[in-house]
mmCIF file with all atom_site columns, C-alpha atoms in Angstrom:
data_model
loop_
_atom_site.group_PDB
_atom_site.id
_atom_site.type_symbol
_atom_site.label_atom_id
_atom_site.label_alt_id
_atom_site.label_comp_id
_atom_site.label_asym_id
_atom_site.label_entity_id
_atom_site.label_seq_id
_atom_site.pdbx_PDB_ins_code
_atom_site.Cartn_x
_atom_site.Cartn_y
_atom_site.Cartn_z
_atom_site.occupancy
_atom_site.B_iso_or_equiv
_atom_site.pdbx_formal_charge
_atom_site.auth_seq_id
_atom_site.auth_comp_id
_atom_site.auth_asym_id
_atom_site.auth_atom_id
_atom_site.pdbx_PDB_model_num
ATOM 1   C CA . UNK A 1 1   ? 107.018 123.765 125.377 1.00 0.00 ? 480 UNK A CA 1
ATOM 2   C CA . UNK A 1 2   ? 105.100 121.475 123.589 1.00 0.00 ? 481 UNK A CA 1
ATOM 3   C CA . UNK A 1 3   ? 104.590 117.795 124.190 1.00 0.00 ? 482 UNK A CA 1
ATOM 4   C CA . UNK A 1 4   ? 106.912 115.498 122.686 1.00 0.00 ? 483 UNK A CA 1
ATOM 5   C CA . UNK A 1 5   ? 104.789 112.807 121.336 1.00 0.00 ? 484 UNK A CA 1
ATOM 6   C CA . UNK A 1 6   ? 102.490 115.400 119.844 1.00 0.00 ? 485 UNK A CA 1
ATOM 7   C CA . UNK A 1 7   ? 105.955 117.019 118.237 1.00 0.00 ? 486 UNK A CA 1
ATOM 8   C CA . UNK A 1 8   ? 107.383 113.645 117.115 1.00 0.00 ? 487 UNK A CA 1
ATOM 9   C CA . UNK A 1 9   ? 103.646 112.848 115.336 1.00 0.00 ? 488 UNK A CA 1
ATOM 10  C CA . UNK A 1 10  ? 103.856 116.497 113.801 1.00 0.00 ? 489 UNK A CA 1
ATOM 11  C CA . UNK A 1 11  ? 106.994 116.102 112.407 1.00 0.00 ? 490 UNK A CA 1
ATOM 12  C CA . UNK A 1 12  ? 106.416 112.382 111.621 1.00 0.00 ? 491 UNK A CA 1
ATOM 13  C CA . UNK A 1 13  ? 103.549 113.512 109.020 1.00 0.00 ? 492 UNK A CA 1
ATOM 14  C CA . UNK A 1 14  ? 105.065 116.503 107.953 1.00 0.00 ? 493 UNK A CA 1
ATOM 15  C CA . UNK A 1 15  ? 107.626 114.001 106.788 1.00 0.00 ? 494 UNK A CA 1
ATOM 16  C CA . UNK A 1 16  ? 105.408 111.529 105.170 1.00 0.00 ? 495 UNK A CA 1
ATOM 17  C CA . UNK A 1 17  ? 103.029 114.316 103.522 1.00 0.00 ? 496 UNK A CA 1
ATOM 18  C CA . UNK A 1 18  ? 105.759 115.507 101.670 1.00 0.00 ? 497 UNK A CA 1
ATOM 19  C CA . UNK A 1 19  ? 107.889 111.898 100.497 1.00 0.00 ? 498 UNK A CA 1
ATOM 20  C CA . UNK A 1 20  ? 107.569 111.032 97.010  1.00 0.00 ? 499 UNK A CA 1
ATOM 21  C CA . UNK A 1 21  ? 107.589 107.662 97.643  1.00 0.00 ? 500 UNK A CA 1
ATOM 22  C CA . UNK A 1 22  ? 103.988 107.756 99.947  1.00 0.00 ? 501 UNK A CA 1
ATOM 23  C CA . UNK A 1 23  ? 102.859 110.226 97.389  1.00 0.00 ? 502 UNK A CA 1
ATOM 24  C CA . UNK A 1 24  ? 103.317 107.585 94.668  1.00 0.00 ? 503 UNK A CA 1
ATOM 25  C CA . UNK A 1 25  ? 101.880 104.892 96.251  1.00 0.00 ? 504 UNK A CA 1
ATOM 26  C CA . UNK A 1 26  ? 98.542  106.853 98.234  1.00 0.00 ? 505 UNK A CA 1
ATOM 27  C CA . UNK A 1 27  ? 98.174  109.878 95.888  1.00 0.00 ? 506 UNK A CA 1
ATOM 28  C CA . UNK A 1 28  ? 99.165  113.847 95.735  1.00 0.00 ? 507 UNK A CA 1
ATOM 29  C CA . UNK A 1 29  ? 98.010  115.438 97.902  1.00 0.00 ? 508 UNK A CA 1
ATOM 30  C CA . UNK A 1 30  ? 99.022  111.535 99.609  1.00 0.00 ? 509 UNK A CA 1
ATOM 31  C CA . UNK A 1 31  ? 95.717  110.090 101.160 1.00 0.00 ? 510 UNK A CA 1
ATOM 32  C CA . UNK A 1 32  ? 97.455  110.498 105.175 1.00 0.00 ? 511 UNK A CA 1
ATOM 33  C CA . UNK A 1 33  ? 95.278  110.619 108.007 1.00 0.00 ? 512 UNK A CA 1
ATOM 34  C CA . UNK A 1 34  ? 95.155  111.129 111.689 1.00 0.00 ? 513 UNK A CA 1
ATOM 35  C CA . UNK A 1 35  ? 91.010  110.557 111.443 1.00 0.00 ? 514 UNK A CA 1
ATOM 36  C CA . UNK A 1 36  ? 90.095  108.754 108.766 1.00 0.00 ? 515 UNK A CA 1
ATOM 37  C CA . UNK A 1 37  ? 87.528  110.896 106.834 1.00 0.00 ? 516 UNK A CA 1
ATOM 38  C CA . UNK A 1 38  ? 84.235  108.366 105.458 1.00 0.00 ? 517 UNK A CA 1
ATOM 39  C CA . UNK A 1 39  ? 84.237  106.895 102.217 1.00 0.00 ? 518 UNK A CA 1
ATOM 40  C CA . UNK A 1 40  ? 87.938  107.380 102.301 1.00 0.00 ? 519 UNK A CA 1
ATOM 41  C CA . UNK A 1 41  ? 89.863  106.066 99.357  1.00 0.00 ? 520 UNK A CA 1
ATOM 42  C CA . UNK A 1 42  ? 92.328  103.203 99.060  1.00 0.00 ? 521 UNK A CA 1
ATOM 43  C CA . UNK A 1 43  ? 95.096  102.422 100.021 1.00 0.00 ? 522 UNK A CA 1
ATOM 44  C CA . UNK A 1 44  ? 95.676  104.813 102.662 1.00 0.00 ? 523 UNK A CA 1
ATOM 45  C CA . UNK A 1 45  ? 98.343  105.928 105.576 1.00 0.00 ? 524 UNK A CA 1
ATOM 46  C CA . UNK A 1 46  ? 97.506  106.569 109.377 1.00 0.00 ? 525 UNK A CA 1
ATOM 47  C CA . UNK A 1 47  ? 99.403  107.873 111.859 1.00 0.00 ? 526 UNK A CA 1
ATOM 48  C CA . UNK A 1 48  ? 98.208  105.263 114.428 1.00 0.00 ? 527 UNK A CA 1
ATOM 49  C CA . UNK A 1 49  ? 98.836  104.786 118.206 1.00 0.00 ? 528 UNK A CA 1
ATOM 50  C CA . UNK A 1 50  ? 101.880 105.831 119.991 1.00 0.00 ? 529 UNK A CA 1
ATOM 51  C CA . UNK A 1 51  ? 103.631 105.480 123.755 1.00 0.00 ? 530 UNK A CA 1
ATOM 52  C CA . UNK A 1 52  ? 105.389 107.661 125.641 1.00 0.00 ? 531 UNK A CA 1
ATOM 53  C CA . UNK A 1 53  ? 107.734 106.572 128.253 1.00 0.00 ? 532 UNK A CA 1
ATOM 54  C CA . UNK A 1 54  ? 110.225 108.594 130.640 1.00 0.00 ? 533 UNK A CA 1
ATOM 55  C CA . UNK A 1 55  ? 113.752 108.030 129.133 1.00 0.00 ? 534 UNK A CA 1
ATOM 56  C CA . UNK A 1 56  ? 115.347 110.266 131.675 1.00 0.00 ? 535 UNK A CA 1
ATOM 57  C CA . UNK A 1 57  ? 119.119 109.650 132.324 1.00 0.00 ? 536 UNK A CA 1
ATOM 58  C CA . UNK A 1 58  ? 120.843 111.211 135.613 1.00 0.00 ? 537 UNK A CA 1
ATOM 59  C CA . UNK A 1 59  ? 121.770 114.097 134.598 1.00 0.00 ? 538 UNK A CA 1
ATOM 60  C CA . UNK A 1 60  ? 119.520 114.807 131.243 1.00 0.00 ? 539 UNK A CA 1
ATOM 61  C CA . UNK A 1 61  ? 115.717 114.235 130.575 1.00 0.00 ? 540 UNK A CA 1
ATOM 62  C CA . UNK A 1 62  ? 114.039 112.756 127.653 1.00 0.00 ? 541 UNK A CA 1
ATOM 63  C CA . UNK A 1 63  ? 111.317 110.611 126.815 1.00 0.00 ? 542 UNK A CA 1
ATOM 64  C CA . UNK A 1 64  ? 111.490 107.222 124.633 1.00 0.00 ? 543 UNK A CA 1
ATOM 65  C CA . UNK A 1 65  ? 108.586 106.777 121.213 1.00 0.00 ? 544 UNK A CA 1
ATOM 66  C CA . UNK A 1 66  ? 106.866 103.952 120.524 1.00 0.00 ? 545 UNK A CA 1
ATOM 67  C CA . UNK A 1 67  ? 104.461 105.080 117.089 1.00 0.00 ? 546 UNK A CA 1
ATOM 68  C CA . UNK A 1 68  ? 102.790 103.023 114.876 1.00 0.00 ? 547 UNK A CA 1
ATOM 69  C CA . UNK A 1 69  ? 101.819 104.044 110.980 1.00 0.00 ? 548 UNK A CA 1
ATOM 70  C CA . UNK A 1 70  ? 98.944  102.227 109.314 1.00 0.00 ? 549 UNK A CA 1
ATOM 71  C CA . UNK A 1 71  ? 98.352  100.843 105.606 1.00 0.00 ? 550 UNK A CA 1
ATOM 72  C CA . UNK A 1 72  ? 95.154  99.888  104.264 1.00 0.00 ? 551 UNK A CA 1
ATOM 73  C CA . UNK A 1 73  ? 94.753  98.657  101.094 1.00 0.00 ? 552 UNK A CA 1
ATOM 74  C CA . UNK A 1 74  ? 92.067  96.763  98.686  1.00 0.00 ? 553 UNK A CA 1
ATOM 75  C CA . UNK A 1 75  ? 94.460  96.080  95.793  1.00 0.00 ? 554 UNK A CA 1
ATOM 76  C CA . UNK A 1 76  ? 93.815  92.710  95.522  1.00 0.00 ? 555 UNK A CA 1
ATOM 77  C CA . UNK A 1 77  ? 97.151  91.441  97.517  1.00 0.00 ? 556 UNK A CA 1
ATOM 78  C CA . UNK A 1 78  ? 99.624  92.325  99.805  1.00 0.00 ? 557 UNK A CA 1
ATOM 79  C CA . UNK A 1 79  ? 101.780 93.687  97.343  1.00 0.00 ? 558 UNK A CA 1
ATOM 80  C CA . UNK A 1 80  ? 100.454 97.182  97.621  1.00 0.00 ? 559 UNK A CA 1
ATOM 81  C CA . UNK A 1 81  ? 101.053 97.443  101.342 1.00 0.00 ? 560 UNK A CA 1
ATOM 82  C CA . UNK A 1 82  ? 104.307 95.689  101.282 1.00 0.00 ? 561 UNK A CA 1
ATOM 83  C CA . UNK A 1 83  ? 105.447 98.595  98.829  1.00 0.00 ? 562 UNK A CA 1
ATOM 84  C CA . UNK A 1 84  ? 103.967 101.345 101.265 1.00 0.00 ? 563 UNK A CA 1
ATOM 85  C CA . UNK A 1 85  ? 105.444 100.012 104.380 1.00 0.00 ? 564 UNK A CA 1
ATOM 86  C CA . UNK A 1 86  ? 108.511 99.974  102.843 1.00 0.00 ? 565 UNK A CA 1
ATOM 87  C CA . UNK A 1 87  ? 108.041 103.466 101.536 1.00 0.00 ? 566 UNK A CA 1
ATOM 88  C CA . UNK A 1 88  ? 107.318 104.809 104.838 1.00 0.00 ? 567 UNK A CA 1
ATOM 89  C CA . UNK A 1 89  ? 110.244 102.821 106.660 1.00 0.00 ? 568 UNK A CA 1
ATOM 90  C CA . UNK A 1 90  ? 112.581 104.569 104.247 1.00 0.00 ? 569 UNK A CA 1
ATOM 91  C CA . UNK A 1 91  ? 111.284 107.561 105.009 1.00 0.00 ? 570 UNK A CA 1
ATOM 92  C CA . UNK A 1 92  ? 111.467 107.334 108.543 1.00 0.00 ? 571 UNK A CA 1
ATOM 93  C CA . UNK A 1 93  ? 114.091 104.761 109.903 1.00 0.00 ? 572 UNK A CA 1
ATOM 94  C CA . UNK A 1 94  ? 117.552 106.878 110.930 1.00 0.00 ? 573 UNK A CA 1
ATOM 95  C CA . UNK A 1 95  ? 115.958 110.358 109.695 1.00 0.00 ? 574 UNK A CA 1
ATOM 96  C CA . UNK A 1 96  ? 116.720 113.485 111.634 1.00 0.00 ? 575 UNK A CA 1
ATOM 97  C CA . UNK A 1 97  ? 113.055 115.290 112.164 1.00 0.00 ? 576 UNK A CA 1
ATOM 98  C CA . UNK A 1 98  ? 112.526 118.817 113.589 1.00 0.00 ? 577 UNK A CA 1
ATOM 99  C CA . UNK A 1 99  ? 110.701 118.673 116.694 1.00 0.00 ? 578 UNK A CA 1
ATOM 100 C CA . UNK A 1 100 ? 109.201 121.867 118.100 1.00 0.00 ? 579 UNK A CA 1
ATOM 101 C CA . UNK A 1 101 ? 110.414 122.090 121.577 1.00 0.00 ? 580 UNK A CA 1
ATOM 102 C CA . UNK A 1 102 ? 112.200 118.697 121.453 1.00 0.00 ? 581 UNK A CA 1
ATOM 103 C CA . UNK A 1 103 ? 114.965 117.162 119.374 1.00 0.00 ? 582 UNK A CA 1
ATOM 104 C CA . UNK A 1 104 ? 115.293 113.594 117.798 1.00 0.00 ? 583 UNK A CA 1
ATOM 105 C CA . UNK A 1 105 ? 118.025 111.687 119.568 1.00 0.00 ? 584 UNK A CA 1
ATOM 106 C CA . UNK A 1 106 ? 117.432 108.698 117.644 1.00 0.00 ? 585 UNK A CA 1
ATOM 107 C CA . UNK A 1 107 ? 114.067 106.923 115.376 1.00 0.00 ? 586 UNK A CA 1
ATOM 108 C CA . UNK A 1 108 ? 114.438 103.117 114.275 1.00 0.00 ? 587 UNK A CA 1
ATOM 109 C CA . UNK A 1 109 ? 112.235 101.061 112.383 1.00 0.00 ? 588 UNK A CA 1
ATOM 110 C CA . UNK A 1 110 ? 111.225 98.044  114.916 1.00 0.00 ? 589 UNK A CA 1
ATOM 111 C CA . UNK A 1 111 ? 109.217 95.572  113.087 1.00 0.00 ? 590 UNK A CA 1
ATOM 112 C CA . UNK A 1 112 ? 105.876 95.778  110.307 1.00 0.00 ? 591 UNK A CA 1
ATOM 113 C CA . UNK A 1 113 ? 103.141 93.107  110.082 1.00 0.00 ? 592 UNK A CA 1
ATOM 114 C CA . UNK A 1 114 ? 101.138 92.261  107.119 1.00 0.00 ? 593 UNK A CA 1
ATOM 115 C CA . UNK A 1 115 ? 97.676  90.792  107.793 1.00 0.00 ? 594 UNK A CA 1
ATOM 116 C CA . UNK A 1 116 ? 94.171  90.328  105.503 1.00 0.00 ? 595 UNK A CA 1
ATOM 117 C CA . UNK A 1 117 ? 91.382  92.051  107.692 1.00 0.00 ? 596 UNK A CA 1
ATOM 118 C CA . UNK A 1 118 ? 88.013  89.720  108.425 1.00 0.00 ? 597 UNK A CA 1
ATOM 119 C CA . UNK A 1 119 ? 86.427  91.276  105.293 1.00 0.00 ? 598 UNK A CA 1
ATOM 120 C CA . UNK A 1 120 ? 88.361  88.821  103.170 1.00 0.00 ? 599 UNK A CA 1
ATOM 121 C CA . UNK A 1 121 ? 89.310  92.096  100.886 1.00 0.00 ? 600 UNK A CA 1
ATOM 122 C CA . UNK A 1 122 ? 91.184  95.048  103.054 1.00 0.00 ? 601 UNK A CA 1
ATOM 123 C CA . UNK A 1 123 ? 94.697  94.206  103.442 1.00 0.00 ? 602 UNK A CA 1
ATOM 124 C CA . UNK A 1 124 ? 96.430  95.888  106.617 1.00 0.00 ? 603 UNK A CA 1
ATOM 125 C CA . UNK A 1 125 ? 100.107 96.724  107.271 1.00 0.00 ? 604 UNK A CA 1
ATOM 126 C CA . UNK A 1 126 ? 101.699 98.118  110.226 1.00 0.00 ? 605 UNK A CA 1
ATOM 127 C CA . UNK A 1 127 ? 105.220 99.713  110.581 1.00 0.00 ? 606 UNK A CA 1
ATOM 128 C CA . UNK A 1 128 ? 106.243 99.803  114.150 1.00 0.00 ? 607 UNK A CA 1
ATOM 129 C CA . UNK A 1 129 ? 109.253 102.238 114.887 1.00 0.00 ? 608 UNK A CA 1
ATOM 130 C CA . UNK A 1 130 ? 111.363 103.652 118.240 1.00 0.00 ? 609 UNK A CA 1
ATOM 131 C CA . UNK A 1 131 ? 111.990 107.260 118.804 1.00 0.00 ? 610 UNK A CA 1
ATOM 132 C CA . UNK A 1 132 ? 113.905 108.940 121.802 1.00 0.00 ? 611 UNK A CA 1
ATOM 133 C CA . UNK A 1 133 ? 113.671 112.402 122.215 1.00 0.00 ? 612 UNK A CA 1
ATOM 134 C CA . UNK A 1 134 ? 114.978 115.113 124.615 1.00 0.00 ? 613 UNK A CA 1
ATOM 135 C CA . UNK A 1 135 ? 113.829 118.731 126.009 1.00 0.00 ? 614 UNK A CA 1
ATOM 136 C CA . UNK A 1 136 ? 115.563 121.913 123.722 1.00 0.00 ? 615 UNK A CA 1
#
């Protein structure tokens, strides 16, 4: 069996890679990254840090998701990242991902900040969502 965080960020950009909404905003093939290659262009998605905590119940196991996804953008504004953060809460909040090994009980969008970076020109957004999963 496979881990379940590594499932949940599989199926996570699987999802993403393939939403017309991301593709719109960061590009087709959309610029979505894991590593971000050099010289990368903007804006750009990344599958950022996650958390995974035991979510076991009496009787059943599972784990419980934190995972955050990354915007950065140079457009001039916050506009830009506001749009993509929205994107990818729509295409994430209450969807029902295939997990190998695991399956989604539940993934909600939490919160998403919007901040300028200290370069005075790279604008930053990041969607913060839940996810409990359990064992197949």
């Amino acid at each position: 069996m496979s881990s379940a965080s590594w499932a949940l960020q599989q199926a996570v950009f699987a999802t993403l890679s393939v939403n017309d909404g991301i593709k719109d905003l960061v590009g087709d093939p959309p610029r979505l990254f894991d590593a971000v290659p050099r010289a990368s262009a903007f804006p750009y998605i990344v599958v950022g840090e996650d958390a995974e905590s035991n979510w076991d119940t009496a009787t059943e196991a599972g784990s419980e998701h934190s995972l955050a996804v990354h915007i950065w953008s140079r457009a001039g504004g916050r506009k830009e990242i506001k749009l993509a953060a929205e994107a990818v809460r729509d295409a994430l909040h209450g969807a029902s991902l295939a997990l190998d090994g695991h399956t989604l009980v539940d993934l909600r969008h939490l919160e998403s900040d919007f901040t300028r970076e200290n370069d005075g020109e790279t604008f930053r957004a990041i969607v913060r969502f839940r996810a409990v999963t359990e064992p197949e």
